[in-house]
PDB file of C-alpha atoms in Angstrom:
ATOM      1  CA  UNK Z  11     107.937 146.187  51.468  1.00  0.00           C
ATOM      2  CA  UNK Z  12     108.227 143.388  49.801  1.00  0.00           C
ATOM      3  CA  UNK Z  13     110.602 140.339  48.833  1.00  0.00           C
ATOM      4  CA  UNK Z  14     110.823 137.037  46.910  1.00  0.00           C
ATOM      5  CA  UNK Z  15     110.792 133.641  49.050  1.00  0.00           C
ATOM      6  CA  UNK Z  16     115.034 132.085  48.929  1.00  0.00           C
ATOM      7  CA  UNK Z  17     115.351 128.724  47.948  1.00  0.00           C
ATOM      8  CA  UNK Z  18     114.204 125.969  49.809  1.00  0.00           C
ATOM      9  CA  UNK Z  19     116.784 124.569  52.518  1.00  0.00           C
ATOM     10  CA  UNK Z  20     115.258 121.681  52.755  1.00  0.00           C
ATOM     11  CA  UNK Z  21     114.550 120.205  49.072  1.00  0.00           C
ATOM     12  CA  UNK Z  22     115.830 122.876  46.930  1.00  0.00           C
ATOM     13  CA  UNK Z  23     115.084 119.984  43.785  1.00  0.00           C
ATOM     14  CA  UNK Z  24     111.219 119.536  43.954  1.00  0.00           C
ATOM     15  CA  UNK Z  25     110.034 118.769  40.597  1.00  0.00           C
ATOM     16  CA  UNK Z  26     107.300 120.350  39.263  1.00  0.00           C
ATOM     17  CA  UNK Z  27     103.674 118.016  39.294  1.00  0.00           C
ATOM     18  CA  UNK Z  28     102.204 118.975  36.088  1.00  0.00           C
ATOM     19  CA  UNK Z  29      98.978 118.376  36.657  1.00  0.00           C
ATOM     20  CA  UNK Z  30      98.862 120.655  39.480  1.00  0.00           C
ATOM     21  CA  UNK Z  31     100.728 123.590  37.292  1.00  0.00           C
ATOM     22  CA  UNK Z  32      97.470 122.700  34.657  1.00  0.00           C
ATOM     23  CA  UNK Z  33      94.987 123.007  37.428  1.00  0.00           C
ATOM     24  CA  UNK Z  34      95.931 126.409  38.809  1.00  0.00           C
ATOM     25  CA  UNK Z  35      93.375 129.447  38.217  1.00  0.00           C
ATOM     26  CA  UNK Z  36      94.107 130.979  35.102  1.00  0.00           C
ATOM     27  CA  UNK Z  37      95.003 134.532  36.802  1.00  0.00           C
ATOM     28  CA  UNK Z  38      98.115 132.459  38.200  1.00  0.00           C
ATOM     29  CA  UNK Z  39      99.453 130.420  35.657  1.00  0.00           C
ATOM     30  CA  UNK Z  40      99.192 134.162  33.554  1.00  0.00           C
ATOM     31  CA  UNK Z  41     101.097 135.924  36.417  1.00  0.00           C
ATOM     32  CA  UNK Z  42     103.237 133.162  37.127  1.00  0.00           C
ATOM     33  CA  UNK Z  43     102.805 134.331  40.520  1.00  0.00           C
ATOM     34  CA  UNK Z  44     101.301 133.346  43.858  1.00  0.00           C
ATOM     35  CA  UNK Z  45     100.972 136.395  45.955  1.00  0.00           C
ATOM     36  CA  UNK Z  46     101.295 136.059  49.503  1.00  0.00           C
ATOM     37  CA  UNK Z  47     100.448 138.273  52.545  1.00  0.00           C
ATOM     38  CA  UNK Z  48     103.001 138.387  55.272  1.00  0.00           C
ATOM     39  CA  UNK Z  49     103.555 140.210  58.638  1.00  0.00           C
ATOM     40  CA  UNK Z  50     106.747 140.040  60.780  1.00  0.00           C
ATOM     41  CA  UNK Z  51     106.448 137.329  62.668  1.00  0.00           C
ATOM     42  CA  UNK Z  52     109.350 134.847  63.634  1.00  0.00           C
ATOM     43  CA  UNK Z  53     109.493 131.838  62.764  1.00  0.00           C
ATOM     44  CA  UNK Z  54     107.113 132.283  60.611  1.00  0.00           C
ATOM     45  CA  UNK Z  55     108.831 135.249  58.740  1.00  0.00           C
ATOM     46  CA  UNK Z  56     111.667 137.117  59.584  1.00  0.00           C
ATOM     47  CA  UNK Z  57     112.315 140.357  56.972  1.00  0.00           C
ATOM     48  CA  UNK Z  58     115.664 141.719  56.544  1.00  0.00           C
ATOM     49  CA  UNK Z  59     116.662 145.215  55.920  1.00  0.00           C
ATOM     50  CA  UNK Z  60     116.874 144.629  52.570  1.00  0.00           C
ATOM     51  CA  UNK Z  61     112.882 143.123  52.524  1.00  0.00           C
ATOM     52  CA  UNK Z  62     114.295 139.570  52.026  1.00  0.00           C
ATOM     53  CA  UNK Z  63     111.725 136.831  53.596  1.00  0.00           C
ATOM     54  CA  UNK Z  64     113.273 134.029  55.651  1.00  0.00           C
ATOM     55  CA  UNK Z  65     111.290 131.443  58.233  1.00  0.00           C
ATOM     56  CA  UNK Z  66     108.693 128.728  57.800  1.00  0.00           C
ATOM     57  CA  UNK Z  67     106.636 130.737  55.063  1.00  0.00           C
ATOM     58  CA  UNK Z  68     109.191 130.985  53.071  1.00  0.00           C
ATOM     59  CA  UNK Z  69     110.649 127.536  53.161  1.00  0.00           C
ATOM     60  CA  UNK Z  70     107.085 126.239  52.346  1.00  0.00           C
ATOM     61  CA  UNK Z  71     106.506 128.767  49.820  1.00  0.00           C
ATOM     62  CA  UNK Z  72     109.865 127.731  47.900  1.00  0.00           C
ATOM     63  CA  UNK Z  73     108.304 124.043  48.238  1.00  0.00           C
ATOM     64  CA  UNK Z  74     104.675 125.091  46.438  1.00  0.00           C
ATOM     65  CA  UNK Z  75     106.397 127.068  43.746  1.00  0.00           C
ATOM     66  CA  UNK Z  76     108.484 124.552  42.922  1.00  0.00           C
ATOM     67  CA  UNK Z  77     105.860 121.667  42.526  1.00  0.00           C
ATOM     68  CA  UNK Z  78     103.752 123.892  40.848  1.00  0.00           C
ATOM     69  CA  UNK Z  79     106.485 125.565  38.623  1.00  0.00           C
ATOM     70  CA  UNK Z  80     105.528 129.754  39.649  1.00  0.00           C
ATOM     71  CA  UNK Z  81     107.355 131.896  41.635  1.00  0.00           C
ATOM     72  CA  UNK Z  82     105.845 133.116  45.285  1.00  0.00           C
ATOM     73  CA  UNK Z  83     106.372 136.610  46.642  1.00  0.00           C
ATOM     74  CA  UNK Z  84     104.922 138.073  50.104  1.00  0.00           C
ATOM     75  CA  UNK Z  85     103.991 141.476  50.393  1.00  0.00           C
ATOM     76  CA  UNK Z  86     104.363 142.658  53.973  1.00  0.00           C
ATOM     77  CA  UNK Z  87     101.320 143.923  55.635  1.00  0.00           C
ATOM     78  CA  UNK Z  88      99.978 144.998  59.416  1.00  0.00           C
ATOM     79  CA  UNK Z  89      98.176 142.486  61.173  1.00  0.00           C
ATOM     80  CA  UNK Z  90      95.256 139.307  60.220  1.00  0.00           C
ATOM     81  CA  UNK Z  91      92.630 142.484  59.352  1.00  0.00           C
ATOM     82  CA  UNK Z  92      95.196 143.692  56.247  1.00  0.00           C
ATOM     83  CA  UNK Z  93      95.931 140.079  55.020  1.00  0.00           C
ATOM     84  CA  UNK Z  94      92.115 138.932  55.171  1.00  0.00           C
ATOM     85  CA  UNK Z  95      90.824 142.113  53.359  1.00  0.00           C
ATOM     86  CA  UNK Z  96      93.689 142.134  50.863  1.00  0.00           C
ATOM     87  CA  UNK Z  97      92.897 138.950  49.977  1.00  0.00           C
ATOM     88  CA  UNK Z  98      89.345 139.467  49.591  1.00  0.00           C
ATOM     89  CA  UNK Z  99      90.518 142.589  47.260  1.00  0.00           C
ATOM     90  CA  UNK Z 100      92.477 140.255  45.367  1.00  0.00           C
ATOM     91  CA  UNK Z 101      95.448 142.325  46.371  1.00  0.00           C
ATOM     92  CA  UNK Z 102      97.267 139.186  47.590  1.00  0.00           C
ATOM     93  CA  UNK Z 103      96.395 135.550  46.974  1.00  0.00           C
ATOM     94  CA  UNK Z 104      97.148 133.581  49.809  1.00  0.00           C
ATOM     95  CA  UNK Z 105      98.290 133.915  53.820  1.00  0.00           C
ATOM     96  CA  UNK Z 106      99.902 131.753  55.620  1.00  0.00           C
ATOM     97  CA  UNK Z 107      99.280 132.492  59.420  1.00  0.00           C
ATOM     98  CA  UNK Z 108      99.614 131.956  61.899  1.00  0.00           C
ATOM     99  CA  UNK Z 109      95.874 132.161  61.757  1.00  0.00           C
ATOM    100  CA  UNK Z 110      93.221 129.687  63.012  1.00  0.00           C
ATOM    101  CA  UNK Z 111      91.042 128.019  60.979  1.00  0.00           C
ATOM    102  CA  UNK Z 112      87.469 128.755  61.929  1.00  0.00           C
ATOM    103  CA  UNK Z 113      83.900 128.181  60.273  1.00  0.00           C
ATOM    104  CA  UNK Z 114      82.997 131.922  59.950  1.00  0.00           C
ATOM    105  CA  UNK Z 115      86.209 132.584  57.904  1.00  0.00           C
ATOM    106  CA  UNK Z 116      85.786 129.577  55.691  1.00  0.00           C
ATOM    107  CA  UNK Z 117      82.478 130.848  54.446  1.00  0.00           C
ATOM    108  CA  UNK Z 118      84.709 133.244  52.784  1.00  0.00           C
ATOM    109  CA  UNK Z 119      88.272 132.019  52.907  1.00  0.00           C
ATOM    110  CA  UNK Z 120      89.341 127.747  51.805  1.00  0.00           C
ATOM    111  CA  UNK Z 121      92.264 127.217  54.562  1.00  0.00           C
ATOM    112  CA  UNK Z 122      94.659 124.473  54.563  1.00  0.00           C
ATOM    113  CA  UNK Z 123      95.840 123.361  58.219  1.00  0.00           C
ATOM    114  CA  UNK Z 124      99.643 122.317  58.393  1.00  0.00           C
ATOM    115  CA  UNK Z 125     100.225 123.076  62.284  1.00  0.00           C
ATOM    116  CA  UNK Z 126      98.668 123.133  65.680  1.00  0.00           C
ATOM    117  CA  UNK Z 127      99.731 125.151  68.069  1.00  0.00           C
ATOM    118  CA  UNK Z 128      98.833 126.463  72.037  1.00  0.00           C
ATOM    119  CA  UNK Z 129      99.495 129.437  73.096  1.00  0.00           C
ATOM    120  CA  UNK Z 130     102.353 130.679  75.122  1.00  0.00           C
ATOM    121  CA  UNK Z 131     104.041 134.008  76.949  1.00  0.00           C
ATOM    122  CA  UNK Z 132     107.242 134.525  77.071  1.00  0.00           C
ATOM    123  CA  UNK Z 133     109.569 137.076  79.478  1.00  0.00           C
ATOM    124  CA  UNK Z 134     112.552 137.618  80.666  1.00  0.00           C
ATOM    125  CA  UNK Z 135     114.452 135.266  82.503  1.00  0.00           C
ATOM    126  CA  UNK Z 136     115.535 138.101  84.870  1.00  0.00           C
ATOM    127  CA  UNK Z 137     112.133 139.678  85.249  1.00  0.00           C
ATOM    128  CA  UNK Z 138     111.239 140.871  88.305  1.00  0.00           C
ATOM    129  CA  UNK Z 139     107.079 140.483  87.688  1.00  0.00           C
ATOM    130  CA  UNK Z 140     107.614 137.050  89.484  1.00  0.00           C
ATOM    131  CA  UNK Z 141     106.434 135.158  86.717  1.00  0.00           C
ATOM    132  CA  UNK Z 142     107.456 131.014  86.950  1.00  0.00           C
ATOM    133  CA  UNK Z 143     103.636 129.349  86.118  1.00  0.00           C
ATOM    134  CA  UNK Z 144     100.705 130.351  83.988  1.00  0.00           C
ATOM    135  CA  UNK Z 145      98.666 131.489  86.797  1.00  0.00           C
ATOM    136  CA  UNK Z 146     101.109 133.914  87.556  1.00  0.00           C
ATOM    137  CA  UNK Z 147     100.851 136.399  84.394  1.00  0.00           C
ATOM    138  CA  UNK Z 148      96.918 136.759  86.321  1.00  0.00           C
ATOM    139  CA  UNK Z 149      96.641 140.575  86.869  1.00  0.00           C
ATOM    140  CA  UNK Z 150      99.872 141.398  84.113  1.00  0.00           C
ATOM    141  CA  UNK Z 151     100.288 143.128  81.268  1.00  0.00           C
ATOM    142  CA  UNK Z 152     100.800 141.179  78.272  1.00  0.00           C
ATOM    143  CA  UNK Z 153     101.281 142.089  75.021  1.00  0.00           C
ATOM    144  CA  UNK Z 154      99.446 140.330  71.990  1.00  0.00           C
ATOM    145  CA  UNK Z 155      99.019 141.312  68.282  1.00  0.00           C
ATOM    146  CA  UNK Z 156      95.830 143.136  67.854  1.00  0.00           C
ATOM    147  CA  UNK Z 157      93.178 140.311  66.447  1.00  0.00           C
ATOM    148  CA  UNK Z 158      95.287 137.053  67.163  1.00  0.00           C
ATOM    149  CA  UNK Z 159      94.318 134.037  67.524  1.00  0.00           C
ATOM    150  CA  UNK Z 160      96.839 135.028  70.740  1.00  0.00           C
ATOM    151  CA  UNK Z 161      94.768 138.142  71.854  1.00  0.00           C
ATOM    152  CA  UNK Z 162      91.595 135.920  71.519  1.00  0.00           C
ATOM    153  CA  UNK Z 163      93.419 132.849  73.841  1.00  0.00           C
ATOM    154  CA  UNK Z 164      94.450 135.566  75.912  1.00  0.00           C
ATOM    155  CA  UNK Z 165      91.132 136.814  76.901  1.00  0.00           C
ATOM    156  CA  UNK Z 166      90.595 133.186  77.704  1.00  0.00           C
ATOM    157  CA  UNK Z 167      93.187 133.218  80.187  1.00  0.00           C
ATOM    158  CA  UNK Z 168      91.774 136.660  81.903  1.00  0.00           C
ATOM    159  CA  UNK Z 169      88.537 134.568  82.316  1.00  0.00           C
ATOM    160  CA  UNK Z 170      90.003 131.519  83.983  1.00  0.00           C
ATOM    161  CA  UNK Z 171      91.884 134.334  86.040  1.00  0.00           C
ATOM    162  CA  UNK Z 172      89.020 135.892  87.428  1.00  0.00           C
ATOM    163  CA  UNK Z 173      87.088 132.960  87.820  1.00  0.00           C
ATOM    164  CA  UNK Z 174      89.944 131.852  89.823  1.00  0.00           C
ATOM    165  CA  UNK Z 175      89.383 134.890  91.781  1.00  0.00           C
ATOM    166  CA  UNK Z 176      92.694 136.211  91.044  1.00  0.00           C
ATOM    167  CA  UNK Z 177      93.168 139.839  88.751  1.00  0.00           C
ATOM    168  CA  UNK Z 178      92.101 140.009  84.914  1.00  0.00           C
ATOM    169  CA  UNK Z 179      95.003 140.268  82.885  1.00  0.00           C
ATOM    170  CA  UNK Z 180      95.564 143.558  80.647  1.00  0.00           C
ATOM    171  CA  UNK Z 181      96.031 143.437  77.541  1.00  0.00           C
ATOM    172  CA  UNK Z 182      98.516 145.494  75.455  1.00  0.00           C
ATOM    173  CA  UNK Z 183      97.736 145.242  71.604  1.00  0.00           C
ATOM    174  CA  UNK Z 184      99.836 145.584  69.230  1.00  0.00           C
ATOM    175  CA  UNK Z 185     100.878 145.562  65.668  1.00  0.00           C
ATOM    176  CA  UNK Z 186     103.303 141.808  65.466  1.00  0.00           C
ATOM    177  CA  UNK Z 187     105.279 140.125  67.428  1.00  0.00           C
ATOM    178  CA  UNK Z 188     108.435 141.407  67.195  1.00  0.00           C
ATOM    179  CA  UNK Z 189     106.379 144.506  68.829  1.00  0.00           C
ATOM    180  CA  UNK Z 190     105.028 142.493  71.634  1.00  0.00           C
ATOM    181  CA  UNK Z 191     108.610 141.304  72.073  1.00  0.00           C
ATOM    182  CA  UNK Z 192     109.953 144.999  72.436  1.00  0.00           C
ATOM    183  CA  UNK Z 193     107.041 145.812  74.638  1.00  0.00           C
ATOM    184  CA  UNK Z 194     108.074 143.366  76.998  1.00  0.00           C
ATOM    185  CA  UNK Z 195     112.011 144.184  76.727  1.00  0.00           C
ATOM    186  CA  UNK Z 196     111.339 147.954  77.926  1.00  0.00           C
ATOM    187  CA  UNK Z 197     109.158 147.260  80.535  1.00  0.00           C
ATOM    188  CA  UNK Z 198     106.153 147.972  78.866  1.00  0.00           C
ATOM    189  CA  UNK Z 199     104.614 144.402  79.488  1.00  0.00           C
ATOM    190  CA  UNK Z 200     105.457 142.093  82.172  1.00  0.00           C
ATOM    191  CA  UNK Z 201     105.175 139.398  78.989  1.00  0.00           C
ATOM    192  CA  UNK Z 202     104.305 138.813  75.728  1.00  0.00           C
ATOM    193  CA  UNK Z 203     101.265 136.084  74.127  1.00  0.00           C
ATOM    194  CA  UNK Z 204     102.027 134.313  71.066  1.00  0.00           C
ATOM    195  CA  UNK Z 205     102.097 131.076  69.061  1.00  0.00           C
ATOM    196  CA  UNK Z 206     104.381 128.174  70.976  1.00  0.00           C
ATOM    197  CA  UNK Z 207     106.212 127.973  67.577  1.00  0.00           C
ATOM    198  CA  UNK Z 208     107.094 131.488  67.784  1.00  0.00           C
ATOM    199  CA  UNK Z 209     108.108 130.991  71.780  1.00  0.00           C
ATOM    200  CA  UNK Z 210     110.172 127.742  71.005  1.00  0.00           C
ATOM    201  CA  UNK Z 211     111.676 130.156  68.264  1.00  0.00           C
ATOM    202  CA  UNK Z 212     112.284 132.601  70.629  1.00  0.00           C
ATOM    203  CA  UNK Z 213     114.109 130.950  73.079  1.00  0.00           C
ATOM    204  CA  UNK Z 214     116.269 129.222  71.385  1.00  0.00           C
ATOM    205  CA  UNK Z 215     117.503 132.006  69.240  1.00  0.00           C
ATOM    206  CA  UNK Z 216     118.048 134.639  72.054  1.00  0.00           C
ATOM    207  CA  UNK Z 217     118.976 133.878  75.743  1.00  0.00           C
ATOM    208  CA  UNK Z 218     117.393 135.251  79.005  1.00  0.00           C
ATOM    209  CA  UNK Z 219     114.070 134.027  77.537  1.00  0.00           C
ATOM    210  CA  UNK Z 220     112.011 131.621  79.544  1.00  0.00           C
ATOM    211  CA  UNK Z 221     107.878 130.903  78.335  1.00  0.00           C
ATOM    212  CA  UNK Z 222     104.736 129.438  80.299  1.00  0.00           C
ATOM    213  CA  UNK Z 223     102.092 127.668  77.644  1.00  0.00           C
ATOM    214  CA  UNK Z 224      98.166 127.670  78.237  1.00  0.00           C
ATOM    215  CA  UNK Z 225      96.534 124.540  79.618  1.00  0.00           C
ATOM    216  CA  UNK Z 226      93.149 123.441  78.791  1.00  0.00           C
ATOM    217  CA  UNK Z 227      92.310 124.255  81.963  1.00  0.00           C
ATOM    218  CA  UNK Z 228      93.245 127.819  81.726  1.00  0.00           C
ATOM    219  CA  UNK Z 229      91.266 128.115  78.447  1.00  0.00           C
ATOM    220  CA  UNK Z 230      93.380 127.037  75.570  1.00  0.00           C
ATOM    221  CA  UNK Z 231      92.747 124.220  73.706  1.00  0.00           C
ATOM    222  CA  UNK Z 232      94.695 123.548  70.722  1.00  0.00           C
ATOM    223  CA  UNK Z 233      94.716 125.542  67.532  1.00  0.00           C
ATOM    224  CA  UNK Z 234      94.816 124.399  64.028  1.00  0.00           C
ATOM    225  CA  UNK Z 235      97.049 126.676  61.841  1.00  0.00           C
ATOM    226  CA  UNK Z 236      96.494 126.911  58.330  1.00  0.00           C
ATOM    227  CA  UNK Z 237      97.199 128.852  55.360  1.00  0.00           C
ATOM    228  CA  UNK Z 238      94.261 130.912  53.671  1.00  0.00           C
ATOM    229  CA  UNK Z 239      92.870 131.421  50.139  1.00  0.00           C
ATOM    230  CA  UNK Z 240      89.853 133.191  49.266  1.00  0.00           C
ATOM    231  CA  UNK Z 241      87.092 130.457  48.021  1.00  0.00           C
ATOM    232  CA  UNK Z 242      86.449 132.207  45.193  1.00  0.00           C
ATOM    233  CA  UNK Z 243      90.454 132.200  43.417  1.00  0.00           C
ATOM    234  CA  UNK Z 244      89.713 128.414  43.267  1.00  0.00           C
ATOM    235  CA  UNK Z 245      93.288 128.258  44.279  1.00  0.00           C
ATOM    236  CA  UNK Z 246      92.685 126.322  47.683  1.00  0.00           C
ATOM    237  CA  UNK Z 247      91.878 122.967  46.568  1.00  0.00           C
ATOM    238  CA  UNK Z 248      95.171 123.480  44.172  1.00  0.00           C
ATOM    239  CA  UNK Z 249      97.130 123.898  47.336  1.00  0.00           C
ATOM    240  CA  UNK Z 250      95.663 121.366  49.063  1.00  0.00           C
ATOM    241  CA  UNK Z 251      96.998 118.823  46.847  1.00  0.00           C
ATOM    242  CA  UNK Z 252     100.676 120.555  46.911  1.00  0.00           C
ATOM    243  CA  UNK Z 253     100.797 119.610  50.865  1.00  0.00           C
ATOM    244  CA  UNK Z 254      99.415 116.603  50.388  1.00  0.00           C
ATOM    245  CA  UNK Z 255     102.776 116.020  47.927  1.00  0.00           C
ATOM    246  CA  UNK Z 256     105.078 117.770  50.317  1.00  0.00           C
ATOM    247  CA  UNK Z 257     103.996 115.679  53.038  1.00  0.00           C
ATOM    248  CA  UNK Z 258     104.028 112.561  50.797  1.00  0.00           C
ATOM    249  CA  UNK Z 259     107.863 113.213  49.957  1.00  0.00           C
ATOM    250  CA  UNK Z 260     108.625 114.087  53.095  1.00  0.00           C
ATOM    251  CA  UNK Z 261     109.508 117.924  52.417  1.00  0.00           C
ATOM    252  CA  UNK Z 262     106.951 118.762  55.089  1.00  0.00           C
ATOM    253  CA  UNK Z 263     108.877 117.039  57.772  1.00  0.00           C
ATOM    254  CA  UNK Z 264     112.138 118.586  56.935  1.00  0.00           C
ATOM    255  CA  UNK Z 265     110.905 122.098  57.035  1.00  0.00           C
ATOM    256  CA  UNK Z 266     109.099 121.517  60.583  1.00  0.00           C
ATOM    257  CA  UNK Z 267     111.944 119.605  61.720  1.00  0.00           C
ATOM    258  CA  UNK Z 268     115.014 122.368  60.163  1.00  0.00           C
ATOM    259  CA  UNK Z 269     112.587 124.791  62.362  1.00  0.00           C
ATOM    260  CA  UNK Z 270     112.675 123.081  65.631  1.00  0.00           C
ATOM    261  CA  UNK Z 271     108.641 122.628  65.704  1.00  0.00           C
ATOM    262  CA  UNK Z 272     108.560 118.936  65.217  1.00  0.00           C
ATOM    263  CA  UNK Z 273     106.100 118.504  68.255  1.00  0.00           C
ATOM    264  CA  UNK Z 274     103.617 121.162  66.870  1.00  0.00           C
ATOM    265  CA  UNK Z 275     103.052 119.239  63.261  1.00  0.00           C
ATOM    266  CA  UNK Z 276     100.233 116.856  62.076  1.00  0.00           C
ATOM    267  CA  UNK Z 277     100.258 113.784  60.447  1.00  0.00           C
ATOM    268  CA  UNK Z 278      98.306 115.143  57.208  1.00  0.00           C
ATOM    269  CA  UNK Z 279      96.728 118.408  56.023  1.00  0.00           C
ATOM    270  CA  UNK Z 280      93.443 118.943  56.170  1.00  0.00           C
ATOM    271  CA  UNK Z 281      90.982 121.370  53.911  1.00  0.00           C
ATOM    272  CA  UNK Z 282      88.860 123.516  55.719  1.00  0.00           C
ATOM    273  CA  UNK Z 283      89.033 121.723  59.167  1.00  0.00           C
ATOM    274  CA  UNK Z 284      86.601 124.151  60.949  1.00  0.00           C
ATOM    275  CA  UNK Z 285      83.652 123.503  58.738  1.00  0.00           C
ATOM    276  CA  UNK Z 286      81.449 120.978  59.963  1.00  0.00           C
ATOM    277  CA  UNK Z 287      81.436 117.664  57.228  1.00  0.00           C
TER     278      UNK Z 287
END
């Protein structure tokens, strides 16, 4: 499945820079494409029966065709694992999270960090797993997609619990997050772990939703978010400079703020924040 990004809310006039058209890889400019792995996961991307993309992704992939004067497309996929080995089979040519941006993946992978995030659970407000506080999802089942920066936070959290000498938590993996979500709906977890975009997303778009958000304390430090390009499509420093613009002419700021996510965004994007300088 599959669908072209809509037209930017935001700034649907962004002139194209170009310079930056002129510096693409050749492979683009030819395909005037930019090829973008996607999974379902609100606010990040929501997909529509009919495979149309909506969210944050989208908005900032209208934004970086515009100013470099290509269309985008995402290509659904299952999970980080698909999107990074996709990439790497130059299937697709860019992901946009969420994924953290670490130093083992940028030996391989250029990443661009536009967000930070902590991670959060939401549940029902009715639920009966007396769940009010962090410490309280100690000895739960939560449900996280399978290789998340989540699941991995998560695992934190199951440390501090036993340490705490309260129950490890158990974790339910799944495929996205609008799995986790269903999980937790049916009973199946007590919550579910994900991004505190995605929570703040969450809650505001359905009711009977309440969330809890990792402390440092309990493990989870903040997480820089960033979009991904393999190192060798030569592509990443390209994009680099297109947030650079968008945050420039204040683009960037109406897509986080249209979103709601204001308090997760940072004050400039930065290439491959993980490695050391």
């Amino acid at each position: 499945m599959g669908g072209s990004s809509p037209g930017l809310a935001t700034a649907t006039n962004l002139a194209v820079v170009p310079s930056l058209h002129d510096a693409l890889p050749q492979a683009i400019k030819d395909a005037g494409v930019i090829r973008f792995a996607g999974d379902s996961h609100p606010p990040y991307r929501t997909v529509a029966s009919d495979g149309t993309v909506t969210g944050i992704d989208a908005d900032f992939q209208a934004a970086i065709g515009q100013v470099l004067g290509v269309r985008t497309q995402t290509v659904i996929v299952t999970g980080l694992p698909a999107a990074l080995q996709g990439m790497l089979s130059n299937r697709y040519d860019a992901f946009n999270g969420p994924v953290k941006a670490t130093a083992e993946r940028e030996k391989q992978f250029d990443t661009i960090t536009w967000m930070t995030t902590r991670t959060a659970y939401v549940f029902p407000a009715d639920s009966t797993a007396g769940i009010s506080r962090v410490e309280d999802l100690c000895g739960k089942r939560i449900a996280v997609v399978t290789a998340s920066v989540v699941e991995e936070q998560l695992d934190k959290l199951s440390r501090f619990c036993t340490q705490s000498r309260h129950q490890a938590t158990q974790t339910v993996g799944l495929d996205d997050t609008d799995a986790t979500l269903l999980a937790t709906r049916s009973g199946r977890a007590d919550a579910a772990g994900m991004t505190e975009a995605a929570a703040i997303d969450v809650t505001q778009k359905q009711g009977g939703i309440k969330y809890v958000t990792q402390t440092e304390a309990q493990g989870a430090a903040k997480d820089d978010l960033a979009l991904y390009v393999p190192k060798s499509s030569k592509l990443g420093p390209v994009l680099q400079q297109v947030f650079e613009e968008l945050f420039e002419d204040g683009t960037y700021v109406g897509i986080m703020s249209r979103w709601g996510l204001n308090q997760v965004s940072v004050p400039k994007p930065v290439f491959n924040a993980a490695t050391p300088r």
